[in-house]
Tab-separated table of N, CA and C in Angstrom:
chain	number	residue	atom	x	y	z
Q	423	MET	N	-75.594	-113.552	-30.411
Q	423	MET	CA	-74.721	-112.468	-30.034
Q	423	MET	C	-73.491	-112.472	-30.930
Q	424	ILE	N	-73.048	-111.290	-31.274
Q	424	ILE	CA	-71.848	-111.122	-32.072
Q	424	ILE	C	-70.827	-110.379	-31.233
Q	425	GLN	N	-69.590	-110.858	-31.266
Q	425	GLN	CA	-68.550	-110.173	-30.501
Q	425	GLN	C	-67.903	-109.125	-31.386
Q	426	ASP	N	-67.818	-107.914	-30.870
Q	426	ASP	CA	-67.170	-106.813	-31.570
Q	426	ASP	C	-65.701	-106.870	-31.172
Q	427	ASN	N	-64.844	-107.309	-32.091
Q	427	ASN	CA	-63.436	-107.530	-31.769
Q	427	ASN	C	-62.653	-106.255	-31.497
Q	428	SER	N	-63.124	-105.103	-31.925
Q	428	SER	CA	-62.351	-103.883	-31.719
Q	428	SER	C	-62.301	-103.492	-30.244
Q	429	PHE	N	-63.326	-103.756	-29.482
Q	429	PHE	CA	-63.329	-103.388	-28.069
Q	429	PHE	C	-63.593	-104.576	-27.152
Q	430	GLY	N	-63.782	-105.753	-27.726
Q	430	GLY	CA	-64.039	-106.928	-26.926
Q	430	GLY	C	-65.435	-106.973	-26.335
Q	431	SER	N	-66.315	-106.080	-26.759
Q	431	SER	CA	-67.671	-106.069	-26.221
Q	431	SER	C	-68.573	-106.976	-27.047
Q	432	VAL	N	-69.701	-107.289	-26.477
Q	432	VAL	CA	-70.667	-108.152	-27.154
Q	432	VAL	C	-71.904	-107.323	-27.458
Q	433	ARG	N	-72.376	-107.428	-28.683
Q	433	ARG	CA	-73.588	-106.707	-29.071
Q	433	ARG	C	-74.557	-107.696	-29.715
Q	434	PRO	N	-75.831	-107.405	-29.662
Q	434	PRO	CA	-76.804	-108.330	-30.261
Q	434	PRO	C	-76.673	-108.365	-31.779
Q	435	ALA	N	-76.938	-109.539	-32.358
Q	435	ALA	CA	-76.921	-109.676	-33.813
Q	435	ALA	C	-78.074	-108.880	-34.406
Q	436	ALA	N	-77.848	-108.307	-35.566
Q	436	ALA	CA	-78.896	-107.540	-36.243
Q	436	ALA	C	-79.958	-108.499	-36.778
Q	437	VAL	N	-81.179	-108.107	-36.670
Q	437	VAL	CA	-82.292	-108.903	-37.178
Q	437	VAL	C	-82.849	-108.188	-38.397
Q	438	ILE	N	-82.935	-108.904	-39.469
Q	438	ILE	CA	-83.456	-108.324	-40.704
Q	438	ILE	C	-84.856	-108.867	-40.921
Q	439	MET	N	-85.815	-107.986	-40.990
Q	439	MET	CA	-87.200	-108.375	-41.248
Q	439	MET	C	-87.560	-107.852	-42.636
Q	440	ARG	N	-88.080	-108.726	-43.464
Q	440	ARG	CA	-88.497	-108.306	-44.803
Q	440	ARG	C	-89.980	-108.566	-44.981
Q	441	LYS	N	-90.617	-107.663	-45.680
Q	441	LYS	CA	-92.015	-107.871	-46.037
Q	441	LYS	C	-92.047	-108.744	-47.287
Q	442	PRO	N	-93.049	-109.603	-47.422
Q	442	PRO	CA	-93.151	-110.392	-48.647
Q	442	PRO	C	-93.271	-109.469	-49.857
Q	443	ALA	N	-92.752	-109.941	-50.990
Q	443	ALA	CA	-92.802	-109.143	-52.211
Q	443	ALA	C	-94.240	-108.761	-52.557
Q	444	THR	N	-95.158	-109.673	-52.376
Q	444	THR	CA	-96.560	-109.427	-52.662
Q	444	THR	C	-97.394	-109.960	-51.507
Q	445	PRO	N	-98.140	-109.099	-50.819
Q	445	PRO	CA	-99.035	-109.618	-49.769
Q	445	PRO	C	-100.161	-110.440	-50.398
Q	446	LEU	N	-100.741	-111.321	-49.628
Q	446	LEU	CA	-101.810	-112.188	-50.109
Q	446	LEU	C	-102.943	-111.390	-50.734
Q	447	ARG	N	-103.275	-110.266	-50.129
Q	447	ARG	CA	-104.399	-109.460	-50.652
Q	447	ARG	C	-104.083	-108.791	-51.991
Q	448	ASP	N	-102.795	-108.697	-52.343
Q	448	ASP	CA	-102.402	-108.005	-53.571
Q	448	ASP	C	-101.954	-108.944	-54.685
Q	449	LEU	N	-102.318	-110.208	-54.599
Q	449	LEU	CA	-101.939	-111.139	-55.661
Q	449	LEU	C	-102.601	-110.727	-56.971
Q	450	PRO	N	-101.968	-111.024	-58.098
Q	450	PRO	CA	-102.522	-110.612	-59.386
Q	450	PRO	C	-103.771	-111.406	-59.755
Q	451	ALA	N	-104.508	-110.857	-60.699
Q	451	ALA	CA	-105.672	-111.563	-61.248
Q	451	ALA	C	-105.180	-112.753	-62.062
Q	452	ALA	N	-105.996	-113.774	-62.177
Q	452	ALA	CA	-105.620	-114.969	-62.941
Q	452	ALA	C	-105.262	-114.611	-64.376
Q	453	SER	N	-105.933	-113.628	-64.952
Q	453	SER	CA	-105.676	-113.228	-66.339
Q	453	SER	C	-104.309	-112.571	-66.509
Q	454	GLU	N	-103.687	-112.147	-65.409
Q	454	GLU	CA	-102.385	-111.488	-65.469
Q	454	GLU	C	-101.222	-112.449	-65.226
Q	455	VAL	N	-101.516	-113.707	-64.962
Q	455	VAL	CA	-100.486	-114.681	-64.603
Q	455	VAL	C	-100.223	-115.613	-65.779
Q	456	THR	N	-98.941	-115.834	-66.054
Q	456	THR	CA	-98.565	-116.777	-67.106
Q	456	THR	C	-97.558	-117.779	-66.560
Q	457	PHE	N	-97.646	-118.975	-67.081
Q	457	PHE	CA	-96.700	-120.040	-66.782
Q	457	PHE	C	-96.083	-120.442	-68.125
Q	458	PRO	N	-94.990	-119.802	-68.513
Q	458	PRO	CA	-94.416	-120.055	-69.834
Q	458	PRO	C	-94.027	-121.511	-70.050
Q	459	GLY	N	-94.364	-122.008	-71.229
Q	459	GLY	CA	-93.953	-123.346	-71.623
Q	459	GLY	C	-94.785	-124.491	-71.101
Q	460	VAL	N	-95.871	-124.195	-70.381
Q	460	VAL	CA	-96.733	-125.273	-69.886
Q	460	VAL	C	-98.195	-124.938	-70.155
Q	461	PHE	N	-99.006	-125.972	-70.191
Q	461	PHE	CA	-100.445	-125.807	-70.385
Q	461	PHE	C	-101.124	-125.674	-69.030
Q	462	SER	N	-102.383	-125.299	-69.023
Q	462	SER	CA	-103.066	-125.090	-67.743
Q	462	SER	C	-103.359	-126.400	-67.012
Q	463	TRP	N	-103.290	-127.534	-67.658
Q	463	TRP	CA	-103.482	-128.816	-66.974
Q	463	TRP	C	-102.137	-129.369	-66.476
Q	464	SER	N	-101.059	-128.672	-66.777
Q	464	SER	CA	-99.722	-129.141	-66.415
Q	464	SER	C	-99.409	-128.942	-64.938
Q	465	PRO	N	-98.585	-129.819	-64.380
Q	465	PRO	CA	-98.100	-129.620	-63.017
Q	465	PRO	C	-96.868	-128.715	-63.027
Q	466	VAL	N	-96.758	-127.860	-62.017
Q	466	VAL	CA	-95.601	-126.980	-61.845
Q	466	VAL	C	-95.198	-126.980	-60.379
Q	467	THR	N	-93.934	-126.709	-60.123
Q	467	THR	CA	-93.446	-126.680	-58.749
Q	467	THR	C	-93.873	-125.398	-58.054
Q	468	SER	N	-93.772	-125.413	-56.742
Q	468	SER	CA	-94.108	-124.214	-55.972
Q	468	SER	C	-93.193	-123.052	-56.343
Q	469	ALA	N	-91.952	-123.337	-56.752
Q	469	ALA	CA	-91.050	-122.269	-57.188
Q	469	ALA	C	-91.604	-121.580	-58.431
Q	470	ALA	N	-92.148	-122.353	-59.363
Q	470	ALA	CA	-92.747	-121.764	-60.563
Q	470	ALA	C	-93.989	-120.955	-60.206
Q	471	VAL	N	-94.747	-121.437	-59.231
Q	471	VAL	CA	-95.953	-120.721	-58.795
Q	471	VAL	C	-95.581	-119.371	-58.205
Q	472	THR	N	-94.622	-119.370	-57.280
Q	472	THR	CA	-94.261	-118.113	-56.623
Q	472	THR	C	-93.658	-117.123	-57.616
Q	473	THR	N	-92.916	-117.620	-58.584
Q	473	THR	CA	-92.366	-116.741	-59.621
Q	473	THR	C	-93.488	-116.139	-60.450
Q	474	ALA	N	-94.439	-116.965	-60.860
Q	474	ALA	CA	-95.532	-116.495	-61.720
Q	474	ALA	C	-96.424	-115.472	-61.028
Q	475	ILE	N	-96.671	-115.656	-59.741
Q	475	ILE	CA	-97.584	-114.735	-59.056
Q	475	ILE	C	-96.850	-113.617	-58.313
Q	476	GLY	N	-95.520	-113.651	-58.338
Q	476	GLY	CA	-94.737	-112.602	-57.693
Q	476	GLY	C	-94.773	-112.655	-56.177
Q	477	ALA	N	-94.861	-113.855	-55.636
Q	477	ALA	CA	-94.918	-114.019	-54.176
Q	477	ALA	C	-93.582	-114.514	-53.643
Q	478	ASP	N	-93.294	-114.165	-52.427
Q	478	ASP	CA	-92.104	-114.645	-51.746
Q	478	ASP	C	-92.313	-116.125	-51.411
Q	479	PRO	N	-91.329	-116.992	-51.689
Q	479	PRO	CA	-91.493	-118.417	-51.371
Q	479	PRO	C	-91.797	-118.677	-49.896
Q	480	GLY	N	-91.202	-117.904	-49.007
Q	480	GLY	CA	-91.485	-118.072	-47.579
Q	480	GLY	C	-92.924	-117.721	-47.258
Q	481	ALA	N	-93.425	-116.662	-47.885
Q	481	ALA	CA	-94.823	-116.274	-47.682
Q	481	ALA	C	-95.748	-117.370	-48.219
Q	482	TRP	N	-95.397	-117.937	-49.367
Q	482	TRP	CA	-96.210	-119.023	-49.934
Q	482	TRP	C	-96.298	-120.181	-48.946
Q	483	ASN	N	-95.177	-120.532	-48.333
Q	483	ASN	CA	-95.186	-121.630	-47.357
Q	483	ASN	C	-96.058	-121.305	-46.159
Q	484	VAL	N	-96.017	-120.071	-45.697
Q	484	VAL	CA	-96.881	-119.670	-44.577
Q	484	VAL	C	-98.338	-119.786	-44.993
Q	485	TRP	N	-98.681	-119.288	-46.176
Q	485	TRP	CA	-100.069	-119.374	-46.663
Q	485	TRP	C	-100.507	-120.824	-46.799
Q	486	ARG	N	-99.592	-121.680	-47.312
Q	486	ARG	CA	-99.923	-123.106	-47.471
Q	486	ARG	C	-100.151	-123.748	-46.114
Q	487	ASN	N	-99.285	-123.444	-45.144
Q	487	ASN	CA	-99.446	-124.012	-43.801
Q	487	ASN	C	-100.744	-123.552	-43.142
Q	488	ARG	N	-101.212	-122.391	-43.500
Q	488	ARG	CA	-102.483	-121.878	-42.984
Q	488	ARG	C	-103.671	-122.321	-43.841
Q	489	ARG	N	-103.409	-123.166	-44.818
Q	489	ARG	CA	-104.413	-123.717	-45.730
Q	489	ARG	C	-105.133	-122.624	-46.531
Q	490	LEU	N	-104.359	-121.636	-46.962
Q	490	LEU	CA	-104.911	-120.546	-47.762
Q	490	LEU	C	-104.661	-120.742	-49.254
Q	491	THR	N	-103.851	-121.719	-49.608
Q	491	THR	CA	-103.513	-121.985	-51.005
Q	491	THR	C	-104.246	-123.235	-51.484
Q	492	PRO	N	-104.246	-123.461	-52.780
Q	492	PRO	CA	-104.814	-124.737	-53.250
Q	492	PRO	C	-103.954	-125.903	-52.738
Q	493	ALA	N	-104.555	-127.054	-52.661
Q	493	ALA	CA	-103.818	-128.244	-52.227
Q	493	ALA	C	-102.865	-128.680	-53.337
Q	494	PRO	N	-101.651	-129.082	-52.970
Q	494	PRO	CA	-100.741	-129.605	-53.991
Q	494	PRO	C	-101.220	-130.963	-54.488
Q	495	LEU	N	-100.693	-131.365	-55.629
Q	495	LEU	CA	-100.986	-132.696	-56.147
Q	495	LEU	C	-100.324	-133.722	-55.217
Q	496	PRO	N	-100.796	-134.955	-55.216
Q	496	PRO	CA	-100.226	-135.967	-54.317
Q	496	PRO	C	-98.721	-136.147	-54.528
Q	497	SER	N	-97.958	-136.067	-53.470
Q	497	SER	CA	-96.501	-136.182	-53.582
Q	497	SER	C	-96.083	-137.571	-54.070
Q	498	ALA	N	-96.911	-138.582	-53.845
Q	498	ALA	CA	-96.595	-139.941	-54.296
Q	498	ALA	C	-96.568	-140.036	-55.829
Q	499	TRP	N	-97.119	-139.057	-56.512
Q	499	TRP	CA	-97.117	-139.060	-57.976
Q	499	TRP	C	-95.747	-138.720	-58.553
Q	500	PHE	N	-94.867	-138.129	-57.756
Q	500	PHE	CA	-93.628	-137.556	-58.296
Q	500	PHE	C	-92.398	-138.199	-57.704
Q	501	ARG	N	-91.330	-138.225	-58.499
Q	501	ARG	CA	-90.036	-138.680	-58.002
Q	501	ARG	C	-89.506	-137.622	-57.054
Q	502	ARG	N	-88.850	-138.079	-56.017
Q	502	ARG	CA	-88.268	-137.138	-55.055
Q	502	ARG	C	-87.203	-136.310	-55.757
Q	503	ALA	N	-87.212	-135.030	-55.479
Q	503	ALA	CA	-86.224	-134.110	-56.038
Q	503	ALA	C	-85.567	-133.377	-54.883
Q	504	SER	N	-84.454	-132.747	-55.160
Q	504	SER	CA	-83.783	-132.013	-54.087
Q	504	SER	C	-84.710	-130.931	-53.556
Q	505	GLY	N	-84.825	-130.879	-52.267
Q	505	GLY	CA	-85.726	-129.920	-51.641
Q	505	GLY	C	-87.165	-130.397	-51.587
Q	506	SER	N	-87.477	-131.513	-52.236
Q	506	SER	CA	-88.830	-132.060	-52.280
Q	506	SER	C	-89.888	-130.987	-52.524
Q	507	PRO	N	-89.858	-130.343	-53.697
Q	507	PRO	CA	-90.827	-129.278	-53.957
Q	507	PRO	C	-92.247	-129.824	-54.036
Q	508	LEU	N	-93.185	-128.997	-53.661
Q	508	LEU	CA	-94.588	-129.348	-53.828
Q	508	LEU	C	-94.976	-129.024	-55.261
Q	509	VAL	N	-95.927	-129.771	-55.777
Q	509	VAL	CA	-96.322	-129.610	-57.171
Q	509	VAL	C	-97.815	-129.302	-57.227
Q	510	TYR	N	-98.158	-128.332	-58.055
Q	510	TYR	CA	-99.541	-127.878	-58.217
Q	510	TYR	C	-99.919	-127.955	-59.685
Q	511	ARG	N	-101.205	-128.061	-59.951
Q	511	ARG	CA	-101.694	-127.979	-61.325
Q	511	ARG	C	-101.946	-126.503	-61.628
Q	512	VAL	N	-101.499	-126.038	-62.774
Q	512	VAL	CA	-101.650	-124.628	-63.152
Q	512	VAL	C	-103.102	-124.193	-63.030
Q	513	SER	N	-104.033	-125.012	-63.489
Q	513	SER	CA	-105.455	-124.635	-63.441
Q	513	SER	C	-105.933	-124.419	-62.013
Q	514	ASP	N	-105.384	-125.172	-61.053
Q	514	ASP	CA	-105.762	-124.982	-59.648
Q	514	ASP	C	-105.298	-123.613	-59.146
Q	515	ILE	N	-104.105	-123.210	-59.549
Q	515	ILE	CA	-103.577	-121.901	-59.146
Q	515	ILE	C	-104.412	-120.788	-59.777
Q	516	LEU	N	-104.716	-120.920	-61.058
Q	516	LEU	CA	-105.502	-119.873	-61.740
Q	516	LEU	C	-106.912	-119.761	-61.164
Q	517	SER	N	-107.549	-120.893	-60.899
Q	517	SER	CA	-108.896	-120.878	-60.308
Q	517	SER	C	-108.871	-120.270	-58.911
Q	518	TRP	N	-107.834	-120.583	-58.142
Q	518	TRP	CA	-107.674	-120.036	-56.792
Q	518	TRP	C	-107.510	-118.521	-56.843
Q	519	LEU	N	-106.666	-118.044	-57.757
Q	519	LEU	CA	-106.478	-116.595	-57.890
Q	519	LEU	C	-107.788	-115.905	-58.264
Q	520	ALA	N	-108.528	-116.496	-59.188
Q	520	ALA	CA	-109.805	-115.915	-59.610
Q	520	ALA	C	-110.789	-115.885	-58.445
Q	521	ALA	N	-110.883	-116.961	-57.700
Q	521	ALA	CA	-111.821	-117.034	-56.573
Q	521	ALA	C	-111.487	-115.996	-55.500
Q	522	ARG	N	-110.199	-115.706	-55.306
Q	522	ARG	CA	-109.793	-114.708	-54.317
Q	522	ARG	C	-110.326	-113.326	-54.667
Q	523	ARG	N	-110.577	-113.079	-55.953
Q	523	ARG	CA	-111.106	-111.791	-56.401
Q	523	ARG	C	-112.617	-111.830	-56.633
Q	524	GLY	N	-113.212	-112.965	-56.345
Q	524	GLY	CA	-114.652	-113.096	-56.559
Q	524	GLY	C	-115.024	-113.429	-57.992
Q	525	ASP	N	-114.040	-113.780	-58.811
Q	525	ASP	CA	-114.300	-114.149	-60.206
Q	525	ASP	C	-114.554	-115.646	-60.289
Q	526	GLN	N	-115.255	-116.044	-61.321
Q	526	GLN	CA	-115.508	-117.466	-61.533
Q	526	GLN	C	-114.641	-117.959	-62.676
Q	527	LEU	N	-113.789	-118.902	-62.365
Q	527	LEU	CA	-112.926	-119.525	-63.361
Q	527	LEU	C	-112.719	-120.961	-62.917
Q	528	ASP	N	-113.298	-121.888	-63.652
Q	528	ASP	CA	-113.189	-123.287	-63.256
Q	528	ASP	C	-112.120	-123.999	-64.084
Q	529	THR	N	-111.817	-125.202	-63.680
Q	529	THR	CA	-110.771	-125.985	-64.328
Q	529	THR	C	-111.031	-126.204	-65.814
Q	530	PRO	N	-112.221	-126.667	-66.222
Q	530	PRO	CA	-112.437	-126.868	-67.660
Q	530	PRO	C	-112.265	-125.580	-68.476
Q	531	THR	N	-112.631	-124.453	-67.898
Q	531	THR	CA	-112.472	-123.189	-68.618
Q	531	THR	C	-110.997	-122.854	-68.795
Q	532	THR	N	-110.184	-123.061	-67.762
Q	532	THR	CA	-108.748	-122.777	-67.904
Q	532	THR	C	-108.128	-123.687	-68.956
Q	533	TRP	N	-108.562	-124.931	-69.001
Q	533	TRP	CA	-108.032	-125.856	-70.000
Q	533	TRP	C	-108.477	-125.446	-71.402
Q	534	ARG	N	-109.742	-125.059	-71.539
Q	534	ARG	CA	-110.261	-124.626	-72.839
Q	534	ARG	C	-109.507	-123.396	-73.332
Q	535	LEU	N	-109.268	-122.444	-72.443
Q	535	LEU	CA	-108.528	-121.235	-72.811
Q	535	LEU	C	-107.086	-121.568	-73.201
Q	536	SER	N	-106.486	-122.526	-72.518
Q	536	SER	CA	-105.128	-122.943	-72.849
Q	536	SER	C	-105.081	-123.605	-74.223
Q	537	LEU	N	-106.059	-124.442	-74.516
Q	537	LEU	CA	-106.112	-125.068	-75.844
Q	537	LEU	C	-106.229	-124.012	-76.940
Q	538	ALA	N	-107.052	-123.010	-76.718
Q	538	ALA	CA	-107.242	-121.956	-77.714
Q	538	ALA	C	-105.990	-121.093	-77.853
Q	539	ARG	N	-105.433	-120.662	-76.722
Q	539	ARG	CA	-104.279	-119.755	-76.734
Q	539	ARG	C	-103.005	-120.453	-77.195
Q	540	ASP	N	-102.729	-121.627	-76.646
Q	540	ASP	CA	-101.449	-122.281	-76.878
Q	540	ASP	C	-101.430	-123.193	-78.099
Q	541	LEU	N	-102.586	-123.722	-78.481
Q	541	LEU	CA	-102.621	-124.695	-79.570
Q	541	LEU	C	-103.562	-124.303	-80.702
Q	542	GLY	N	-104.259	-123.181	-80.559
Q	542	GLY	CA	-105.159	-122.721	-81.610
Q	542	GLY	C	-106.373	-123.608	-81.810
Q	543	GLN	N	-106.769	-124.340	-80.776
Q	543	GLN	CA	-107.919	-125.237	-80.895
Q	543	GLN	C	-109.093	-124.665	-80.119
Q	544	GLU	N	-110.140	-124.326	-80.842
Q	544	GLU	CA	-111.368	-123.814	-80.231
Q	544	GLU	C	-112.285	-124.995	-79.930
Q	545	VAL	N	-112.379	-125.358	-78.671
Q	545	VAL	CA	-113.201	-126.495	-78.250
Q	545	VAL	C	-114.120	-126.010	-77.149
Q	546	THR	N	-115.405	-126.362	-77.253
Q	546	THR	CA	-116.353	-125.936	-76.225
Q	546	THR	C	-116.892	-127.094	-75.395
Q	547	ASP	N	-116.891	-128.304	-75.944
Q	547	ASP	CA	-117.409	-129.464	-75.231
Q	547	ASP	C	-116.440	-129.863	-74.114
Q	548	PRO	N	-116.875	-129.835	-72.831
Q	548	PRO	CA	-115.975	-130.172	-71.718
Q	548	PRO	C	-115.351	-131.567	-71.829
Q	549	ALA	N	-116.092	-132.529	-72.348
Q	549	ALA	CA	-115.534	-133.877	-72.499
Q	549	ALA	C	-114.408	-133.882	-73.526
Q	550	GLU	N	-114.576	-133.125	-74.586
Q	550	GLU	CA	-113.534	-133.024	-75.607
Q	550	GLU	C	-112.311	-132.281	-75.068
Q	551	VAL	N	-112.539	-131.266	-74.257
Q	551	VAL	CA	-111.435	-130.531	-73.626
Q	551	VAL	C	-110.619	-131.484	-72.765
Q	552	ARG	N	-111.284	-132.303	-71.950
Q	552	ARG	CA	-110.585	-133.264	-71.091
Q	552	ARG	C	-109.790	-134.277	-71.924
Q	553	LYS	N	-110.398	-134.757	-73.017
Q	553	LYS	CA	-109.708	-135.734	-73.874
Q	553	LYS	C	-108.455	-135.123	-74.494
Q	554	LEU	N	-108.553	-133.878	-74.960
Q	554	LEU	CA	-107.388	-133.224	-75.558
Q	554	LEU	C	-106.301	-132.951	-74.514
Q	555	ALA	N	-106.696	-132.527	-73.316
Q	555	ALA	CA	-105.716	-132.319	-72.245
Q	555	ALA	C	-105.002	-133.631	-71.939
Q	556	HIS	N	-105.750	-134.713	-71.868
Q	556	HIS	CA	-105.178	-136.040	-71.627
Q	556	HIS	C	-104.212	-136.416	-72.743
Q	557	LEU	N	-104.610	-136.192	-73.983
Q	557	LEU	CA	-103.780	-136.523	-75.138
Q	557	LEU	C	-102.463	-135.755	-75.109
Q	558	TYR	N	-102.528	-134.451	-74.881
Q	558	TYR	CA	-101.313	-133.637	-74.863
Q	558	TYR	C	-100.436	-133.948	-73.652
Q	559	ALA	N	-101.043	-134.232	-72.510
Q	559	ALA	CA	-100.264	-134.586	-71.318
Q	559	ALA	C	-99.557	-135.919	-71.528
Q	560	ARG	N	-100.243	-136.880	-72.129
Q	560	ARG	CA	-99.630	-138.183	-72.402
Q	560	ARG	C	-98.474	-138.029	-73.384
Q	561	ALA	N	-98.658	-137.166	-74.391
Q	561	ALA	CA	-97.596	-136.936	-75.376
Q	561	ALA	C	-96.393	-136.242	-74.742
Q	562	ALA	N	-96.630	-135.368	-73.758
Q	562	ALA	CA	-95.523	-134.663	-73.092
Q	562	ALA	C	-94.676	-135.632	-72.271
Q	563	GLY	N	-95.307	-136.681	-71.771
Q	563	GLY	CA	-94.582	-137.698	-71.032
Q	563	GLY	C	-94.404	-137.378	-69.561
Q	564	PRO	N	-93.719	-138.278	-68.874
Q	564	PRO	CA	-93.593	-138.153	-67.413
Q	564	PRO	C	-92.534	-137.155	-66.938
Q	565	ARG	N	-91.743	-136.591	-67.850
Q	565	ARG	CA	-90.754	-135.563	-67.487
Q	565	ARG	C	-91.192	-134.239	-68.069
Q	566	LEU	N	-91.354	-133.270	-67.178
Q	566	LEU	CA	-91.849	-131.973	-67.617
Q	566	LEU	C	-90.846	-130.881	-67.293
Q	567	PRO	N	-90.975	-129.725	-67.957
Q	567	PRO	CA	-90.075	-128.613	-67.648
Q	567	PRO	C	-90.180	-128.225	-66.169
Q	568	GLY	N	-89.111	-127.706	-65.639
Q	568	GLY	CA	-89.121	-127.243	-64.259
Q	568	GLY	C	-88.816	-128.317	-63.242
Q	569	GLY	N	-88.314	-129.471	-63.694
Q	569	GLY	CA	-87.908	-130.502	-62.753
Q	569	GLY	C	-89.031	-131.381	-62.233
Q	570	VAL	N	-90.169	-131.402	-62.903
Q	570	VAL	CA	-91.270	-132.263	-62.476
Q	570	VAL	C	-91.134	-133.598	-63.204
Q	571	THR	N	-90.955	-134.659	-62.428
Q	571	THR	CA	-90.845	-136.001	-62.995
Q	571	THR	C	-91.784	-136.929	-62.239
Q	572	PHE	N	-92.659	-137.580	-62.988
Q	572	PHE	CA	-93.632	-138.505	-62.400
Q	572	PHE	C	-93.013	-139.872	-62.160
Q	573	THR	N	-93.564	-140.583	-61.183
Q	573	THR	CA	-93.302	-142.009	-61.068
Q	573	THR	C	-94.206	-142.670	-62.115
Q	574	PRO	N	-93.942	-143.914	-62.502
Q	574	PRO	CA	-94.833	-144.561	-63.483
Q	574	PRO	C	-96.290	-144.610	-63.004
Q	575	THR	N	-96.490	-144.976	-61.750
Q	575	THR	CA	-97.851	-145.028	-61.210
Q	575	THR	C	-98.440	-143.624	-61.106
Q	576	GLY	N	-97.629	-142.669	-60.698
Q	576	GLY	CA	-98.085	-141.288	-60.575
Q	576	GLY	C	-98.512	-140.716	-61.912
Q	577	PHE	N	-97.766	-141.035	-62.968
Q	577	PHE	CA	-98.124	-140.534	-64.297
Q	577	PHE	C	-99.458	-141.131	-64.741
Q	578	ARG	N	-99.639	-142.417	-64.487
Q	578	ARG	CA	-100.913	-143.064	-64.833
Q	578	ARG	C	-102.071	-142.404	-64.078
Q	579	ASP	N	-101.874	-142.149	-62.773
Q	579	ASP	CA	-102.926	-141.525	-61.967
Q	579	ASP	C	-103.185	-140.078	-62.390
Q	580	TYR	N	-102.114	-139.367	-62.746
Q	580	TYR	CA	-102.266	-137.987	-63.235
Q	580	TYR	C	-103.092	-137.971	-64.519
Q	581	LEU	N	-102.760	-138.852	-65.460
Q	581	LEU	CA	-103.521	-138.907	-66.716
Q	581	LEU	C	-104.983	-139.250	-66.443
Q	582	ALA	N	-105.232	-140.177	-65.532
Q	582	ALA	CA	-106.606	-140.535	-65.192
Q	582	ALA	C	-107.334	-139.338	-64.577
Q	583	SER	N	-106.624	-138.522	-63.797
Q	583	SER	CA	-107.253	-137.351	-63.167
Q	583	SER	C	-107.692	-136.322	-64.201
Q	584	LEU	N	-107.003	-136.281	-65.323
Q	584	LEU	CA	-107.378	-135.329	-66.369
Q	584	LEU	C	-108.724	-135.689	-66.992
Q	585	LEU	N	-108.982	-136.964	-67.113
Q	585	LEU	CA	-110.257	-137.403	-67.686
Q	585	LEU	C	-111.388	-137.285	-66.687
Q	586	ALA	N	-111.073	-137.331	-65.409
Q	586	ALA	CA	-112.101	-137.293	-64.365
Q	586	ALA	C	-112.401	-135.885	-63.857
Q	587	ALA	N	-111.580	-134.912	-64.232
Q	587	ALA	CA	-111.729	-133.556	-63.680
Q	587	ALA	C	-113.031	-132.906	-64.048
């Protein structure tokens, strides 16, 4: 309740309801989404995800709580940051977006496309794609753009996950 000081009366507080910027059904196609400055095997925060797909962060949290989004990477892999953001792999987000539209886009394909687009490397062998992703991720180190910082053990496990994907 808010008190109206001009007459001493009490009136209810205004409630503002906003629709999410993008409803779940209207998310963009994977081919329309970009994550500037990172590769498709890179981890990004939920803030970067919502920016890239044009979704409201609150809506993203609701979708995540309803298990409609991809699972985040293990939180034990990362140093605690203010707000404790969840971290996702770009390829997981792109594959999820594609699957929502009935398209097929798997992790090795997103990595292969990233190697071709971002590094000019045309690689078709999935094992070679994984090795190159591992090599570039190791070279990037445990601190990544967007405030993603691995713990030493988390970085080791992340690198191992690239070879096992």
